[in-house]
Coordinates of C-alpha atoms in Angstrom, one line a residue:
Chain E
X13 CA -17.3 1.9 7.4
X14 CA -13.5 1.9 6.5
X15 CA -12.2 -1.1 7.6
X16 CA -10.6 -3.9 5.5
X17 CA -10.2 -7.1 7.0
X18 CA -7.9 -9.6 6.3
X19 CA -7.2 -13.3 6.7
X20 CA -5.4 -15.4 7.9
X21 CA -2.5 -13.7 9.7
X22 CA 0.2 -16.4 8.3
X23 CA 0.0 -18.7 6.1
X24 CA 1.9 -22.0 5.8
X25 CA 1.6 -24.1 2.4
X26 CA 3.3 -27.1 0.8
X27 CA 4.8 -26.3 -2.6
X28 CA 2.2 -27.2 -5.3
X29 CA -0.8 -26.4 -3.3
X30 CA -3.2 -23.8 -2.8
X31 CA -3.3 -20.6 -0.9
X32 CA -6.0 -19.0 -0.2
X33 CA -6.7 -15.2 1.3
X34 CA -9.5 -13.9 2.9
X35 CA -10.4 -11.0 3.1
X36 CA -14.0 -8.8 3.7
X37 CA -15.2 -4.8 3.5
X38 CA -17.5 -2.1 4.8
X39 CA -17.2 0.5 2.7
X40 CA -20.4 -0.1 0.0
X41 CA -18.5 3.1 -1.9
X42 CA -15.0 1.1 -2.8
X43 CA -15.0 0.0 -6.3
X44 CA -11.2 -1.3 -6.8
X45 CA -9.8 -4.6 -5.3
X46 CA -6.0 -4.7 -5.7
X47 CA -4.1 -7.2 -4.6
X48 CA -0.5 -6.4 -3.9
X49 CA 2.3 -8.6 -2.8
X50 CA 5.6 -7.7 -1.1
X51 CA 9.4 -9.2 -0.5
X52 CA 11.3 -8.8 2.3
X53 CA 13.1 -4.9 1.9
X54 CA 10.9 -4.1 -1.0
X55 CA 8.0 -1.8 -1.6
X56 CA 4.6 -3.5 -2.0
X57 CA 4.0 -4.3 -6.1
X58 CA 0.5 -4.9 -7.5
X59 CA -0.3 -8.3 -8.6
X60 CA -4.5 -8.3 -9.3
X61 CA -7.0 -5.8 -9.7
X62 CA -10.8 -6.1 -9.9
X63 CA -13.9 -3.9 -10.2
X64 CA -17.4 -4.5 -8.6
X65 CA -18.9 -5.5 -11.8
X66 CA -17.1 -8.7 -12.2
X67 CA -17.2 -12.0 -9.5
X68 CA -13.9 -13.4 -11.3
X69 CA -10.7 -12.5 -12.5
X70 CA -7.7 -15.0 -13.1
X71 CA -4.1 -13.8 -14.4
X72 CA -1.8 -17.2 -14.1
X73 CA -1.5 -18.8 -11.4
X74 CA -3.7 -15.8 -9.7
X75 CA -7.2 -15.3 -9.6
X76 CA -9.4 -12.7 -7.2
X77 CA -12.9 -14.2 -6.0
X78 CA -15.0 -10.7 -5.7
X79 CA -18.9 -11.3 -4.1
X80 CA -20.4 -8.1 -3.9
X81 CA -23.2 -9.3 -1.1
X82 CA -21.4 -10.1 1.0
X83 CA -17.8 -7.5 1.1
X84 CA -15.6 -10.0 0.3
X85 CA -13.5 -11.3 -1.8
X86 CA -10.4 -13.9 -2.0
X87 CA -7.2 -14.8 -3.8
X88 CA -6.2 -18.3 -5.0
X89 CA -2.6 -18.7 -5.7
X90 CA -2.1 -22.1 -7.9
X91 CA 0.9 -24.3 -7.8
X92 CA 2.2 -22.4 -5.6
X93 CA 5.6 -22.3 -5.3
X94 CA 8.5 -21.2 -2.5
X95 CA 8.5 -18.0 -4.7
X96 CA 5.5 -16.3 -3.8
X97 CA 6.8 -16.6 -0.3
X98 CA 5.3 -13.4 0.4
X99 CA 2.7 -10.5 2.6
X100 CA 0.0 -10.6 0.5
X101 CA -2.1 -7.1 1.2
X102 CA -5.8 -7.0 0.1
X103 CA -7.3 -3.9 -0.7
X104 CA -10.5 -1.6 -1.4
X105 CA -10.4 2.1 -2.7
X106 CA -12.0 4.1 -5.0
X107 CA -11.4 7.4 -6.9
X108 CA -12.7 10.1 -4.4
X109 CA -10.3 8.0 -1.9
X110 CA -7.3 6.3 -0.8
X111 CA -6.8 2.7 -0.8
X112 CA -7.2 1.1 2.8
X113 CA -5.1 -1.7 3.1
X114 CA -6.2 -5.1 5.1
X115 CA -3.4 -6.2 7.8
X116 CA -1.6 -8.4 5.6
X117 CA -0.5 -12.0 5.1
X118 CA 2.1 -14.0 5.6
X119 CA 2.8 -16.9 3.2
X120 CA 5.1 -19.0 3.3
X121 CA 5.8 -21.9 0.9
X122 CA 7.6 -24.6 2.0
X123 CA 9.6 -27.2 -1.2
Chain V
X136 CA 11.0 3.4 -17.4
X137 CA 12.1 3.9 -13.9
X138 CA 10.1 3.3 -10.9
X139 CA 9.3 5.0 -8.0
X140 CA 13.1 6.1 -6.6
X141 CA 12.6 7.4 -2.3
X142 CA 16.0 8.7 -0.7
X143 CA 17.2 8.1 1.8
X144 CA 16.7 3.9 1.9
X145 CA 17.6 4.2 6.0
X146 CA 18.0 7.1 9.1
X147 CA 18.6 7.5 12.1
X148 CA 16.3 10.6 14.0
X149 CA 16.6 11.1 17.5
X150 CA 13.4 12.1 19.0
X151 CA 12.0 15.9 18.9
X152 CA 13.8 15.9 15.5
X153 CA 12.5 16.6 12.2
X154 CA 12.9 14.9 8.9
X155 CA 12.5 15.1 5.4
X156 CA 11.8 12.2 2.9
X157 CA 12.1 12.4 -0.7
X158 CA 10.2 10.7 -3.5
X159 CA 10.5 10.8 -7.6
X160 CA 7.5 9.2 -8.8
X161 CA 7.1 6.8 -12.4
X162 CA 7.9 9.5 -15.1
X163 CA 4.9 11.4 -15.9
X164 CA 3.1 10.3 -13.2
X165 CA 1.5 13.3 -11.5
X166 CA -0.1 12.0 -8.8
X167 CA 1.9 10.7 -5.1
X168 CA 0.6 9.1 -2.2
X169 CA 2.5 8.4 1.3
X170 CA 1.8 5.9 3.6
X171 CA 3.9 4.5 6.8
X172 CA 3.8 0.8 7.0
X173 CA 4.5 -0.6 11.0
X174 CA 4.1 -4.0 12.4
X175 CA 1.1 -3.1 14.5
X176 CA -0.8 -0.7 11.8
X177 CA -0.2 -2.5 9.0
X178 CA 0.1 0.0 5.7
X179 CA -2.3 3.9 7.1
X180 CA -2.1 6.5 4.5
X181 CA -1.0 9.9 5.2
X182 CA -1.7 11.9 2.0
X183 CA -1.9 12.2 -1.6
X184 CA -0.5 15.2 -4.0
X185 CA -1.2 16.1 -7.7
X186 CA -0.5 19.1 -8.9
X187 CA 1.3 20.4 -6.9
X188 CA -1.9 20.4 -4.7
X189 CA -2.7 17.8 -1.6
X190 CA -5.8 16.3 -2.1
X191 CA -6.4 14.4 0.7
X192 CA -5.4 13.8 3.6
X193 CA -5.7 10.6 6.5
X194 CA -5.7 10.5 9.7
X195 CA -2.1 11.9 11.1
X196 CA -1.7 14.9 13.6
X197 CA -0.5 17.9 12.0
X198 CA 3.3 17.3 12.5
X199 CA 3.1 15.4 9.2
X200 CA 3.0 17.6 5.9
X201 CA 4.3 17.3 2.5
X202 CA 4.8 19.2 -0.3
X203 CA 4.8 18.3 -4.2
X204 CA 6.8 20.4 -7.0
X205 CA 6.0 21.3 -10.4
X206 CA 8.6 17.9 -11.9
X207 CA 5.7 15.9 -9.9
X208 CA 8.5 15.3 -7.1
X209 CA 6.9 15.3 -3.2
X210 CA 8.6 15.2 0.3
X211 CA 7.2 14.8 3.2
X212 CA 8.3 16.1 6.5
X213 CA 7.8 15.2 10.0
X214 CA 8.4 17.5 13.0
X215 CA 9.4 16.9 16.4
X216 CA 10.0 13.2 16.2
X217 CA 8.1 10.8 18.6
X218 CA 9.4 6.9 19.3
X219 CA 5.6 5.8 17.8
X220 CA 7.0 7.7 14.1
X221 CA 9.5 4.5 13.6
X222 CA 8.3 2.6 10.1
X223 CA 8.5 2.5 6.5
X224 CA 7.5 4.9 4.9
X225 CA 6.1 4.6 1.4
X226 CA 5.7 6.8 -1.4
X227 CA 3.7 5.6 -4.6
X228 CA 2.7 7.5 -8.2
X229 CA 0.0 7.2 -9.7
X230 CA -0.8 8.5 -13.3
X231 CA -4.0 10.4 -12.1
X232 CA -5.6 11.4 -9.3
X233 CA -7.4 9.3 -6.9
X234 CA -4.9 6.8 -5.0
X235 CA -7.7 4.6 -4.1
X236 CA -9.2 3.9 -7.4
X237 CA -6.2 3.5 -9.3
X238 CA -3.3 1.6 -9.6
X239 CA -0.4 2.8 -6.8
X240 CA 3.2 2.0 -8.0
X241 CA 5.4 2.2 -4.8
X242 CA 9.0 2.2 -3.9
X243 CA 10.9 1.0 -2.0
X244 CA 10.0 2.8 0.8
X245 CA 12.5 5.2 3.9
X246 CA 12.6 3.4 6.8
X247 CA 13.1 5.6 9.8
X248 CA 14.1 4.6 13.7
X249 CA 13.3 7.4 15.9
X250 CA 16.0 6.9 18.6

């Protein structure tokens, strides 16, 4: 009940395209769903997060879509740029526990 | 504001030895969480400390331990090192307790290699 499943493992997108990464969670007690971005040699950095009382959150080119009934959420990166090439992690958690991370998606944006 | 600082950045140890990793959280942050990152298992939670007390613990053997000091700085210790302990160890801080429900600010990690 603690898993967060993330797909795809890797993704190649052309510059200007849309990158989509999907996650599914099992624990219905989760009430916080962040996405982290990690560059080689660096720690993960918080990109955007959502709580289950909203179905969508947008920050610049990054959008989280959240489907509570399906226990799924996704990250959309619009107008993808080479500088977006990184590994992205979704996660789920609640204030009573710790964050459970997906296994990560390695995104490559080709010029 | 300075970010989360982890020292050292790299460590090479021999099987059977022990190691201590250090983490300085963002100023004012009282919660420190530790994660192990490996290519196969991804990011796995080790423990969370708040006000010098361990508040939450992941599914790791007792060889993994930690502590937090009154200035919120934290250390984690791994005793009797095994080859499988080779990983990137990440520390993350948060202003309040409940690392699962609040933004975590990660350091750049300590890369531990066990030979």
